Amino acid sequence: MLSAKMIEALNRQVKEEYYASNLYLSMASWCEVNGLSGCAAFMYEHAVEERIHMMKFFKYINMMDGHAIVPEVPMPPSEWLNIQTVFAEAYQHEKKVTNLISILVELSSKEQDFATLNFLQWFVSEQAEEEVLFKEVLDKVKLIGDGPQSLYFIDTEVQKINNRVPGQENGAEEA
Ligand code: OFO
């Protein structure tokens, strides 16, 4: 079963995943009101994914005889300078979460909590995939630049990437 320290650490991660979900939801909203429907669909999908991650942690804590706590989370930003800063911030956020998962892996290993170590492997792979994906989008956004019509091309390219990812074929309506 889980140590008190591990329960606390896993509950902190519940909060982080919840915040990530709200951050991407806010980014989706900003994209949508700025006419970037492809980018909005991408962010809506990721908001849902982060919520699923939160629930995975939540249910694992209770399954292992801990007590999952519904956290209070800070309000995410609602305004961005441009679409470039949205994706730059999202990529930085993914890197931060990867680091948090690594800290959890370290703790479970130190405590010889092999069940949690095993549980976390899914998140290790997921974070690697997400970092690659967000970096790809950011690279594309940088490549297109901010000349005339760049917003149209960025939105089209992000929509294409979104359609390609398994389980993310649908737009914001389904999210
Ligand atoms: Fe929770 O997957 Fe990225 O952040």
PDB file of C-alpha atoms and ligand atoms in Angstrom:
ATOM      1  CA  MET A   1       0.000   0.000   0.000  1.00  0.00           C
ATOM      2  CA  LEU A   2       1.025   3.609  -0.294  1.00  0.00           C
ATOM      3  CA  SER A   3       3.109   5.537   2.209  1.00  0.00           C
ATOM      4  CA  ALA A   4       1.724   8.831   3.545  1.00  0.00           C
ATOM      5  CA  LYS A   5       4.439  10.618   1.597  1.00  0.00           C
ATOM      6  CA  MET A   6       3.455   8.856  -1.617  1.00  0.00           C
ATOM      7  CA  ILE A   7      -0.249   9.632  -1.118  1.00  0.00           C
ATOM      8  CA  GLU A   8       0.647  13.292  -0.700  1.00  0.00           C
ATOM      9  CA  ALA A   9       2.884  13.271  -3.787  1.00  0.00           C
ATOM     10  CA  LEU A  10       0.249  11.533  -5.920  1.00  0.00           C
ATOM     11  CA  ASN A  11      -2.408  13.976  -4.751  1.00  0.00           C
ATOM     12  CA  ARG A  12      -0.107  16.833  -5.791  1.00  0.00           C
ATOM     13  CA  GLN A  13       0.020  15.258  -9.231  1.00  0.00           C
ATOM     14  CA  VAL A  14      -3.802  15.092  -9.318  1.00  0.00           C
ATOM     15  CA  LYS A  15      -3.701  18.856  -8.887  1.00  0.00           C
ATOM     16  CA  GLU A  16      -1.086  19.297 -11.627  1.00  0.00           C
ATOM     17  CA  GLU A  17      -3.077  17.254 -14.139  1.00  0.00           C
ATOM     18  CA  TYR A  18      -6.239  19.143 -13.254  1.00  0.00           C
ATOM     19  CA  TYR A  19      -4.422  22.449 -13.770  1.00  0.00           C
ATOM     20  CA  ALA A  20      -3.015  21.234 -17.111  1.00  0.00           C
ATOM     21  CA  SER A  21      -6.545  20.337 -18.217  1.00  0.00           C
ATOM     22  CA  ASN A  22      -7.810  23.801 -17.316  1.00  0.00           C
ATOM     23  CA  LEU A  23      -4.815  25.492 -18.935  1.00  0.00           C
ATOM     24  CA  TYR A  24      -5.446  23.701 -22.244  1.00  0.00           C
ATOM     25  CA  LEU A  25      -9.165  24.398 -21.971  1.00  0.00           C
ATOM     26  CA  SER A  26      -8.377  28.082 -21.572  1.00  0.00           C
ATOM     27  CA  MET A  27      -5.993  27.931 -24.541  1.00  0.00           C
ATOM     28  CA  ALA A  28      -8.729  26.203 -26.576  1.00  0.00           C
ATOM     29  CA  SER A  29     -11.130  28.985 -25.724  1.00  0.00           C
ATOM     30  CA  TRP A  30      -8.605  31.676 -26.693  1.00  0.00           C
ATOM     31  CA  CYS A  31      -7.958  29.907 -30.026  1.00  0.00           C
ATOM     32  CA  GLU A  32     -11.667  29.538 -30.691  1.00  0.00           C
ATOM     33  CA  VAL A  33     -12.531  33.186 -30.072  1.00  0.00           C
ATOM     34  CA  ASN A  34      -9.585  34.180 -32.260  1.00  0.00           C
ATOM     35  CA  GLY A  35     -10.896  32.165 -35.195  1.00  0.00           C
ATOM     36  CA  LEU A  36      -8.323  29.354 -34.953  1.00  0.00           C
ATOM     37  CA  SER A  37     -10.613  26.335 -34.996  1.00  0.00           C
ATOM     38  CA  GLY A  38      -7.867  23.806 -35.807  1.00  0.00           C
ATOM     39  CA  CYS A  39      -5.759  24.959 -32.864  1.00  0.00           C
ATOM     40  CA  ALA A  40      -8.869  25.029 -30.660  1.00  0.00           C
ATOM     41  CA  ALA A  41      -9.690  21.401 -31.557  1.00  0.00           C
ATOM     42  CA  PHE A  42      -6.123  20.383 -30.669  1.00  0.00           C
ATOM     43  CA  MET A  43      -6.327  22.108 -27.284  1.00  0.00           C
ATOM     44  CA  TYR A  44      -9.827  20.825 -26.483  1.00  0.00           C
ATOM     45  CA  GLU A  45      -8.591  17.301 -27.071  1.00  0.00           C
ATOM     46  CA  HIS A  46      -5.641  17.835 -24.790  1.00  0.00           C
ATOM     47  CA  ALA A  47      -7.817  19.330 -22.076  1.00  0.00           C
ATOM     48  CA  VAL A  48      -9.846  16.100 -22.116  1.00  0.00           C
ATOM     49  CA  GLU A  49      -6.671  13.986 -22.069  1.00  0.00           C
ATOM     50  CA  GLU A  50      -5.310  15.798 -19.037  1.00  0.00           C
ATOM     51  CA  ARG A  51      -8.599  15.257 -17.252  1.00  0.00           C
ATOM     52  CA  ILE A  52      -8.247  11.520 -17.992  1.00  0.00           C
ATOM     53  CA  HIS A  53      -4.714  11.623 -16.547  1.00  0.00           C
ATOM     54  CA  MET A  54      -6.034  13.291 -13.425  1.00  0.00           C
ATOM     55  CA  MET A  55      -8.631  10.536 -13.030  1.00  0.00           C
ATOM     56  CA  LYS A  56      -5.997   7.818 -13.467  1.00  0.00           C
ATOM     57  CA  PHE A  57      -4.048   9.233 -10.509  1.00  0.00           C
ATOM     58  CA  PHE A  58      -7.217   9.845  -8.536  1.00  0.00           C
ATOM     59  CA  LYS A  59      -8.511   6.282  -8.879  1.00  0.00           C
ATOM     60  CA  TYR A  60      -5.096   4.734  -8.305  1.00  0.00           C
ATOM     61  CA  ILE A  61      -4.739   6.518  -4.950  1.00  0.00           C
ATOM     62  CA  ASN A  62      -8.073   5.187  -3.701  1.00  0.00           C
ATOM     63  CA  MET A  63      -7.528   1.729  -5.143  1.00  0.00           C
ATOM     64  CA  MET A  64      -4.283   1.533  -3.162  1.00  0.00           C
ATOM     65  CA  ASP A  65      -6.060   2.435   0.073  1.00  0.00           C
ATOM     66  CA  GLY A  66      -5.117   6.102   0.051  1.00  0.00           C
ATOM     67  CA  HIS A  67      -7.496   9.046  -0.093  1.00  0.00           C
ATOM     68  CA  ALA A  68      -7.695  11.060  -3.311  1.00  0.00           C
ATOM     69  CA  ILE A  69      -8.513  14.701  -2.694  1.00  0.00           C
ATOM     70  CA  VAL A  70     -10.277  17.018  -5.145  1.00  0.00           C
ATOM     71  CA  PRO A  71      -7.850  19.945  -5.304  1.00  0.00           C
ATOM     72  CA  GLU A  72      -8.318  23.659  -5.558  1.00  0.00           C
ATOM     73  CA  VAL A  73      -6.408  24.852  -8.605  1.00  0.00           C
ATOM     74  CA  PRO A  74      -5.254  28.331  -9.602  1.00  0.00           C
ATOM     75  CA  MET A  75      -7.092  30.019 -12.436  1.00  0.00           C
ATOM     76  CA  PRO A  76      -5.121  29.615 -15.679  1.00  0.00           C
ATOM     77  CA  PRO A  77      -4.318  32.613 -17.897  1.00  0.00           C
ATOM     78  CA  SER A  78      -7.002  33.529 -20.405  1.00  0.00           C
ATOM     79  CA  GLU A  79      -5.104  35.864 -22.710  1.00  0.00           C
ATOM     80  CA  TRP A  80      -2.034  35.322 -24.878  1.00  0.00           C
ATOM     81  CA  LEU A  81      -0.113  37.663 -27.100  1.00  0.00           C
ATOM     82  CA  ASN A  82      -0.407  35.401 -30.148  1.00  0.00           C
ATOM     83  CA  ILE A  83      -0.648  31.755 -31.198  1.00  0.00           C
ATOM     84  CA  GLN A  84       3.143  31.403 -31.060  1.00  0.00           C
ATOM     85  CA  THR A  85       3.143  32.147 -27.323  1.00  0.00           C
ATOM     86  CA  VAL A  86       0.239  29.721 -26.755  1.00  0.00           C
ATOM     87  CA  PHE A  87       2.217  26.799 -28.172  1.00  0.00           C
ATOM     88  CA  ALA A  88       5.501  27.886 -26.603  1.00  0.00           C
ATOM     89  CA  GLU A  89       3.804  27.929 -23.193  1.00  0.00           C
ATOM     90  CA  ALA A  90       2.070  24.588 -23.792  1.00  0.00           C
ATOM     91  CA  TYR A  91       5.406  22.964 -24.681  1.00  0.00           C
ATOM     92  CA  GLN A  92       7.062  24.399 -21.579  1.00  0.00           C
ATOM     93  CA  HIS A  93       4.177  23.091 -19.523  1.00  0.00           C
ATOM     94  CA  GLU A  94       4.625  19.571 -20.892  1.00  0.00           C
ATOM     95  CA  LYS A  95       8.325  19.700 -20.003  1.00  0.00           C
ATOM     96  CA  LYS A  96       7.420  20.749 -16.474  1.00  0.00           C
ATOM     97  CA  VAL A  97       4.976  17.829 -16.117  1.00  0.00           C
ATOM     98  CA  THR A  98       7.589  15.390 -17.431  1.00  0.00           C
ATOM     99  CA  ASN A  99       9.892  16.598 -14.691  1.00  0.00           C
ATOM    100  CA  LEU A 100       7.172  16.105 -12.055  1.00  0.00           C
ATOM    101  CA  ILE A 101       6.563  12.547 -13.267  1.00  0.00           C
ATOM    102  CA  SER A 102      10.305  11.874 -13.031  1.00  0.00           C
ATOM    103  CA  ILE A 103      10.287  13.064  -9.422  1.00  0.00           C
ATOM    104  CA  LEU A 104       7.430  10.649  -8.665  1.00  0.00           C
ATOM    105  CA  VAL A 105       9.337   7.814 -10.321  1.00  0.00           C
ATOM    106  CA  GLU A 106      12.360   8.667  -8.204  1.00  0.00           C
ATOM    107  CA  LEU A 107      10.292   8.649  -5.013  1.00  0.00           C
ATOM    108  CA  SER A 108       8.595   5.330  -5.784  1.00  0.00           C
ATOM    109  CA  SER A 109      11.940   3.795  -6.569  1.00  0.00           C
ATOM    110  CA  LYS A 110      13.479   5.143  -3.360  1.00  0.00           C
ATOM    111  CA  GLU A 111      10.564   3.778  -1.329  1.00  0.00           C
ATOM    112  CA  GLN A 112      10.706   0.460  -3.193  1.00  0.00           C
ATOM    113  CA  ASP A 113       7.045   1.001  -4.028  1.00  0.00           C
ATOM    114  CA  PHE A 114       7.093  -1.174  -7.141  1.00  0.00           C
ATOM    115  CA  ALA A 115       3.342  -1.037  -7.731  1.00  0.00           C
ATOM    116  CA  THR A 116       3.497   2.750  -8.062  1.00  0.00           C
ATOM    117  CA  LEU A 117       6.690   2.523 -10.074  1.00  0.00           C
ATOM    118  CA  ASN A 118       4.862   0.229 -12.469  1.00  0.00           C
ATOM    119  CA  PHE A 119       1.767   2.473 -12.520  1.00  0.00           C
ATOM    120  CA  LEU A 120       3.938   5.470 -13.427  1.00  0.00           C
ATOM    121  CA  GLN A 121       5.477   3.786 -16.480  1.00  0.00           C
ATOM    122  CA  TRP A 122       2.401   4.641 -18.536  1.00  0.00           C
ATOM    123  CA  PHE A 123       2.895   8.322 -17.676  1.00  0.00           C
ATOM    124  CA  VAL A 124       6.594   8.172 -18.545  1.00  0.00           C
ATOM    125  CA  SER A 125       5.704   6.981 -22.069  1.00  0.00           C
ATOM    126  CA  GLU A 126       2.778   9.373 -22.353  1.00  0.00           C
ATOM    127  CA  GLN A 127       4.915  12.390 -21.423  1.00  0.00           C
ATOM    128  CA  ALA A 128       7.580  11.414 -23.931  1.00  0.00           C
ATOM    129  CA  GLU A 129       4.911  11.227 -26.652  1.00  0.00           C
ATOM    130  CA  GLU A 130       3.353  14.514 -25.635  1.00  0.00           C
ATOM    131  CA  GLU A 131       6.664  16.343 -25.551  1.00  0.00           C
ATOM    132  CA  VAL A 132       7.451  15.113 -29.065  1.00  0.00           C
ATOM    133  CA  LEU A 133       3.995  16.148 -30.278  1.00  0.00           C
ATOM    134  CA  PHE A 134       4.017  19.629 -28.725  1.00  0.00           C
ATOM    135  CA  LYS A 135       7.560  20.217 -29.978  1.00  0.00           C
ATOM    136  CA  GLU A 136       6.483  19.217 -33.475  1.00  0.00           C
ATOM    137  CA  VAL A 137       3.619  21.710 -33.369  1.00  0.00           C
ATOM    138  CA  LEU A 138       5.876  24.445 -32.006  1.00  0.00           C
ATOM    139  CA  ASP A 139       8.497  23.788 -34.686  1.00  0.00           C
ATOM    140  CA  LYS A 140       5.817  24.005 -37.364  1.00  0.00           C
ATOM    141  CA  VAL A 141       4.475  27.253 -35.932  1.00  0.00           C
ATOM    142  CA  LYS A 142       8.001  28.730 -35.882  1.00  0.00           C
ATOM    143  CA  LEU A 143       8.674  27.547 -39.418  1.00  0.00           C
ATOM    144  CA  ILE A 144       5.537  29.164 -40.796  1.00  0.00           C
ATOM    145  CA  GLY A 145       6.481  32.407 -39.055  1.00  0.00           C
ATOM    146  CA  ASP A 146       4.221  35.396 -38.594  1.00  0.00           C
ATOM    147  CA  GLY A 147       3.921  36.788 -42.107  1.00  0.00           C
ATOM    148  CA  PRO A 148       0.667  37.447 -43.972  1.00  0.00           C
ATOM    149  CA  GLN A 149      -1.700  34.461 -43.925  1.00  0.00           C
ATOM    150  CA  SER A 150       0.500  32.632 -41.415  1.00  0.00           C
ATOM    151  CA  LEU A 151      -2.459  32.181 -39.054  1.00  0.00           C
ATOM    152  CA  TYR A 152      -4.371  30.339 -41.748  1.00  0.00           C
ATOM    153  CA  PHE A 153      -1.453  27.979 -42.413  1.00  0.00           C
ATOM    154  CA  ILE A 154      -0.727  27.425 -38.718  1.00  0.00           C
ATOM    155  CA  ASP A 155      -4.352  26.550 -38.077  1.00  0.00           C
ATOM    156  CA  THR A 156      -4.475  24.172 -41.036  1.00  0.00           C
ATOM    157  CA  GLU A 157      -1.237  22.416 -40.045  1.00  0.00           C
ATOM    158  CA  VAL A 158      -2.276  22.023 -36.401  1.00  0.00           C
ATOM    159  CA  GLN A 159      -5.618  20.599 -37.493  1.00  0.00           C
ATOM    160  CA  LYS A 160      -3.763  18.077 -39.675  1.00  0.00           C
ATOM    161  CA  ILE A 161      -1.561  17.045 -36.757  1.00  0.00           C
ATOM    162  CA  ASN A 162      -4.617  16.777 -34.526  1.00  0.00           C
ATOM    163  CA  ASN A 163      -6.410  14.538 -37.012  1.00  0.00           C
ATOM    164  CA  ARG A 164      -3.395  12.269 -37.219  1.00  0.00           C
ATOM    165  CA  VAL A 165      -3.133  11.484 -33.502  1.00  0.00           C
ATOM    166  CA  PRO A 166      -5.049   8.276 -32.609  1.00  0.00           C
ATOM    167  CA  GLY A 167      -8.193   9.063 -30.669  1.00  0.00           C
ATOM    168  CA  GLN A 168      -7.995  12.723 -31.604  1.00  0.00           C
ATOM    169  CA  GLU A 169      -9.700  12.656 -34.959  1.00  0.00           C
ATOM    170  CA  ASN A 170     -12.654  14.706 -33.810  1.00  0.00           C
ATOM    171  CA  GLY A 171     -12.973  18.407 -33.352  1.00  0.00           C
ATOM    172  CA  ALA A 172     -13.863  20.536 -30.359  1.00  0.00           C
ATOM    173  CA  GLU A 173     -17.575  19.641 -30.559  1.00  0.00           C
ATOM    174  CA  GLU A 174     -16.909  16.104 -29.395  1.00  0.00           C
ATOM    175  CA  ALA A 175     -14.562  17.147 -26.576  1.00  0.00           C
TER     176      ALA A 175
HETATM  177 FE1  OFO B   1      -0.801  14.780 -18.215  1.00  0.00          FE
HETATM  178  O1  OFO B   1      -0.003  14.591 -19.818  1.00  0.00           O
HETATM  179 FE2  OFO B   1       1.043  15.959 -20.428  1.00  0.00          FE
HETATM  180  O2  OFO B   1       0.944  17.110 -19.177  1.00  0.00           O
END
